[in-house]
Amino acid sequence: MKIEVFYSPSQVDELFLRDKNVIVIDVLRASSSIAYALMNGAREIIPVSTVESAVKISGNLFGDVVLRGGERNGKMIEGFNLGNSPLEYTETAVKGKSIIFCTTNGSSAIVKSRYAKNLVVAGFVNMSTTLEFIKELNEDFSILCAGKQSLFCIEDSVCAGMIITLLMNDETIALELNDPAVAAAVLYKSMGKNLSRTIRATDHGKYLTEIGFKNDIKFCTDLDSVPVLPMLAGNSIKLRKKEILKPAPKTTVPAQ
Ligand code: MLT
């Protein structure tokens, strides 16, 4: 199984990702918000990369079954119903709703991967379901870290490294890694011991704490707390059906 990692969407274009299996990671916070919204009964998440597209797509249905969610600079966008704190995506807020979702890095990474063969949204909160899917699929895949404004970020890279490390521990799988994938595994080994503390100390972790979202970091680093698999189906992200019925077993974190 070949795994390649990209640390920012700026390293790839849509055609490069076409027909590949792509795992998009945006630990803080798009992956975690998307997974939690779907677990809480949201009908679908429709990712868009600009606020203008969000307003246009939601059109006349806005406010009824269609909500707008997302952020700019970490804060809710004017005229939107929800920001990008996963804690806002409660059952009461999202059940049965279609959510047009626009965030700075996460939704743009998803939009960039829209021609993928399979596109999965992953974070620490759904680590085991992601691994289960990868093993079941048993094909090469690419991990696209959403990063931060086209740059590398630690939280997404450590999460990518955790996926790779857990696969490396499975002796039935022969892995072939590109250099960034090897580096991600090394990063996880050195920084993955206390996820919450590590991620709190990152650039984005510090920023979120500063603007009042410290609790989101705890939520987004809570391993396997949202055991669902968000997958792109057409233009929207939905739950992979069987995940509703069968949550994955808890991840056993390897000794480091
Ligand atoms: C993003 O997509 O850039 C993020 O999820 C930012 C955030 O709201 O923390």
Coordinates of C-alpha atoms and ligand atoms in Angstrom, one line a residue:
M1 CA 0.0 0.0 0.0
K2 CA 1.5 3.3 -1.1
I3 CA 0.9 6.3 1.1
E4 CA 1.8 9.9 0.2
V5 CA 1.3 12.9 2.4
F6 CA 0.9 16.5 1.4
Y7 CA 1.3 19.1 4.1
S8 CA -0.8 21.8 2.4
P9 CA -3.4 22.0 -0.4
S10 CA -1.0 24.3 -2.2
Q11 CA 1.2 21.3 -3.0
V12 CA -1.3 19.6 -5.2
D13 CA -4.0 20.5 -7.7
E14 CA -7.4 19.0 -8.4
L15 CA -6.3 17.0 -11.4
F16 CA -3.4 15.4 -9.4
L17 CA -5.9 14.1 -6.8
R18 CA -8.4 12.9 -9.4
D19 CA -9.4 9.3 -9.0
K20 CA -7.1 8.8 -6.0
N21 CA -8.2 7.8 -2.5
V22 CA -7.8 11.0 -0.5
I23 CA -8.0 11.5 3.3
V24 CA -8.4 15.2 4.2
I25 CA -7.3 16.2 7.7
D26 CA -8.1 19.4 9.4
V27 CA -7.9 18.6 13.1
L28 CA -8.6 22.2 14.2
R29 CA -11.4 22.3 13.5
A30 CA -13.2 21.4 10.2
S31 CA -12.7 17.6 10.3
S32 CA -14.0 17.5 13.9
S33 CA -17.0 19.8 13.3
I34 CA -18.0 17.8 10.1
A35 CA -17.8 14.5 11.9
Y36 CA -19.7 15.7 14.9
A37 CA -22.4 17.4 12.8
L38 CA -23.0 14.2 10.9
M39 CA -23.0 12.0 14.0
N40 CA -25.7 14.4 15.4
G41 CA -28.0 13.8 12.4
A42 CA -27.0 16.5 9.9
R43 CA -28.3 15.4 6.6
E44 CA -25.2 16.5 4.7
I45 CA -22.4 19.0 4.7
I46 CA -21.8 20.9 1.5
P47 CA -18.2 22.2 1.4
V48 CA -17.6 25.5 -0.4
S49 CA -14.4 27.5 -0.6
T50 CA -15.8 31.1 -0.6
V51 CA -18.4 32.9 1.4
E52 CA -20.0 34.1 -1.8
S53 CA -20.6 30.5 -2.9
A54 CA -22.1 29.7 0.5
V55 CA -24.6 32.5 0.2
K56 CA -25.4 31.7 -3.5
I57 CA -25.9 28.0 -2.9
S58 CA -28.1 28.3 0.2
G59 CA -30.4 30.7 -1.8
N60 CA -34.1 30.7 -0.9
L61 CA -33.9 27.6 1.3
F62 CA -31.6 29.3 3.8
G63 CA -32.7 29.2 7.4
D64 CA -35.2 26.4 6.9
V65 CA -33.6 23.1 6.2
V66 CA -30.4 24.7 5.0
L67 CA -27.9 26.3 7.3
R68 CA -24.6 28.1 6.7
G69 CA -21.7 27.2 8.9
G70 CA -18.0 28.2 8.9
E71 CA -15.5 30.7 9.9
R72 CA -13.1 33.4 8.9
N73 CA -10.2 34.0 11.3
G74 CA -11.8 31.4 13.5
K75 CA -15.0 33.3 14.1
M76 CA -18.5 32.9 12.7
I77 CA -19.1 34.6 9.4
E78 CA -21.7 37.4 9.4
G79 CA -25.1 36.1 8.2
F80 CA -24.2 32.5 9.0
N81 CA -26.1 30.3 11.5
L82 CA -23.1 28.4 12.9
G83 CA -19.3 29.1 13.3
N84 CA -16.7 26.3 13.2
S85 CA -16.7 25.2 16.8
P86 CA -17.6 21.5 16.8
L87 CA -19.5 22.2 20.1
E88 CA -22.1 24.2 18.2
Y89 CA -23.0 21.3 16.0
T90 CA -25.4 19.7 18.5
E91 CA -28.3 17.5 17.6
T92 CA -30.8 20.3 18.3
A93 CA -28.9 22.6 15.9
V94 CA -28.2 20.3 13.0
K95 CA -30.5 17.3 12.9
G96 CA -32.0 16.9 9.4
K97 CA -30.3 20.0 8.1
S98 CA -28.1 20.5 5.1
I99 CA -25.2 22.7 6.1
I100 CA -23.3 24.8 3.6
F101 CA -19.8 24.8 5.1
C102 CA -17.1 27.3 4.4
T103 CA -13.9 27.4 6.4
T104 CA -10.5 28.9 5.6
N105 CA -8.4 25.8 5.1
G106 CA -10.6 22.7 5.7
S107 CA -13.4 23.2 3.3
S108 CA -11.0 24.4 0.6
A109 CA -8.9 21.2 1.0
I110 CA -12.1 19.2 0.5
V111 CA -13.2 21.2 -2.5
K112 CA -9.7 20.7 -4.0
S113 CA -10.1 16.9 -3.6
R114 CA -13.6 16.7 -5.1
Y115 CA -12.6 14.6 -8.0
A116 CA -11.1 11.9 -5.8
K117 CA -12.2 8.3 -6.1
N118 CA -13.0 8.2 -2.4
L119 CA -12.7 11.2 -0.2
V120 CA -12.7 10.7 3.6
V121 CA -12.6 13.5 6.2
A122 CA -10.4 12.5 9.2
G123 CA -9.2 13.7 12.5
F124 CA -8.3 12.3 15.9
V125 CA -12.0 12.1 16.8
N126 CA -12.6 9.4 14.2
M127 CA -9.2 7.8 14.0
S128 CA -10.4 4.2 14.3
T129 CA -13.1 4.5 11.8
T130 CA -10.7 6.0 9.3
L131 CA -8.2 3.2 9.9
E132 CA -10.9 0.6 9.5
F133 CA -11.9 2.1 6.2
I134 CA -8.3 2.2 4.9
K135 CA -7.7 -1.4 5.8
E136 CA -11.0 -2.5 4.2
L137 CA -10.2 -0.5 1.1
N138 CA -6.7 -1.9 0.9
E139 CA -5.6 0.5 -1.8
D140 CA -3.0 3.3 -2.2
F141 CA -4.0 6.6 -0.8
S142 CA -3.0 10.3 -0.3
I143 CA -3.3 12.2 2.9
L144 CA -4.0 15.9 2.3
C145 CA -3.4 18.1 5.4
A146 CA -5.5 21.3 5.3
G147 CA -2.6 23.1 6.9
K148 CA -2.8 26.8 7.8
Q149 CA -3.0 29.4 5.0
S150 CA -1.1 27.2 2.6
L151 CA 1.6 26.3 5.1
F152 CA 2.5 23.3 7.2
C153 CA 0.8 22.9 10.5
I154 CA 1.7 20.5 13.4
E155 CA -1.8 19.3 14.3
D156 CA -2.7 17.9 10.9
S157 CA 0.8 16.4 10.4
V158 CA 0.8 14.6 13.7
C159 CA -2.6 13.2 12.9
A160 CA -1.3 12.0 9.5
G161 CA 1.6 10.5 11.4
M162 CA -0.7 8.7 13.7
I163 CA -2.6 7.1 10.8
I164 CA 0.7 5.9 9.3
T165 CA 2.2 4.7 12.6
L166 CA -0.9 2.6 13.3
L167 CA -0.8 1.1 9.9
M168 CA 3.0 0.4 10.3
N169 CA 2.1 -1.6 13.4
D170 CA -0.1 -3.9 11.4
E171 CA 2.2 -6.6 10.1
T172 CA -0.2 -7.8 7.4
I173 CA 0.2 -4.5 5.5
A174 CA 3.3 -3.7 3.5
L175 CA 3.7 0.1 3.3
E176 CA 5.5 2.3 0.8
L177 CA 5.8 5.8 2.1
N178 CA 6.9 9.1 0.4
D179 CA 9.3 11.3 2.4
P180 CA 6.6 13.5 3.9
A181 CA 4.8 10.4 5.1
V182 CA 8.0 9.2 6.8
A183 CA 8.4 12.6 8.4
A184 CA 4.8 12.6 9.6
A185 CA 5.4 9.3 11.4
V186 CA 8.6 10.7 13.0
L187 CA 6.6 13.8 14.1
Y188 CA 3.9 11.7 15.7
K189 CA 6.5 9.6 17.5
S190 CA 8.0 12.7 19.1
M191 CA 4.9 14.9 19.6
G192 CA 2.0 12.4 19.8
K193 CA 2.2 11.5 23.5
N194 CA -0.1 14.1 25.0
L195 CA -2.3 15.2 22.1
S196 CA -4.2 17.8 23.9
R197 CA -1.1 19.5 25.3
T198 CA 0.8 19.3 22.0
I199 CA -2.0 20.7 20.0
R200 CA -2.7 23.5 22.5
A201 CA 0.8 24.7 21.9
T202 CA 0.6 24.9 18.1
D203 CA 0.1 28.3 16.3
H204 CA -3.6 27.6 15.7
G205 CA -4.1 26.1 19.1
K206 CA -2.8 29.2 20.7
Y207 CA -4.9 31.4 18.5
L208 CA -8.1 29.5 19.2
T209 CA -7.3 29.7 23.0
E210 CA -6.8 33.5 22.6
I211 CA -10.2 34.0 20.9
G212 CA -12.1 31.8 23.5
F213 CA -12.2 28.3 21.9
K214 CA -9.9 26.5 24.3
N215 CA -12.6 23.8 24.8
D216 CA -12.5 23.0 21.1
I217 CA -8.9 21.8 21.4
K218 CA -9.9 19.3 24.0
F219 CA -12.8 18.2 21.9
C220 CA -10.7 17.9 18.7
T221 CA -8.0 15.8 20.4
D222 CA -10.4 13.3 22.1
L223 CA -9.4 10.1 20.3
D224 CA -12.3 8.1 18.8
S225 CA -14.9 10.3 20.5
V226 CA -16.9 10.7 17.2
P227 CA -16.7 7.2 15.6
V228 CA -18.2 8.0 12.2
L229 CA -16.8 8.2 8.7
P230 CA -17.6 11.4 6.7
M231 CA -17.3 10.7 2.9
L232 CA -17.9 12.8 -0.1
A233 CA -20.8 11.6 -2.1
G234 CA -21.4 13.8 -5.2
N235 CA -21.2 17.4 -3.9
S236 CA -21.8 16.8 -0.3
I237 CA -20.3 14.9 2.6
K238 CA -22.4 12.3 4.2
L239 CA -21.9 9.5 6.7
R240 CA -20.7 6.2 5.3
K241 CA -23.8 4.2 5.8
K242 CA -22.4 1.3 7.8
E243 CA -20.8 3.6 10.3
I244 CA -24.3 4.5 11.6
L245 CA -24.8 0.9 12.6
K246 CA -21.4 -0.2 13.6
P247 CA -19.0 2.1 15.5
A248 CA -15.4 1.0 15.2
P249 CA -13.5 -0.4 18.2
K250 CA -11.4 2.0 20.2
T251 CA -7.8 2.7 18.9
T252 CA -5.0 1.2 20.9
V253 CA -2.3 3.7 21.0
P254 CA 1.1 2.1 20.5
A255 CA 3.8 2.5 23.1
Q256 CA 6.4 5.1 21.8
Ligands
MLT1 C1 -10.1 25.9 8.8 O1 -10.7 25.3 8.0 O2 -9.3 26.8 8.5 C2 -10.2 25.7 10.3 O3 -11.1 24.7 10.6 C3 -10.1 26.9 11.1 C4 -10.8 26.9 12.4 O4 -12.0 27.3 12.4 O5 -10.2 26.5 13.4

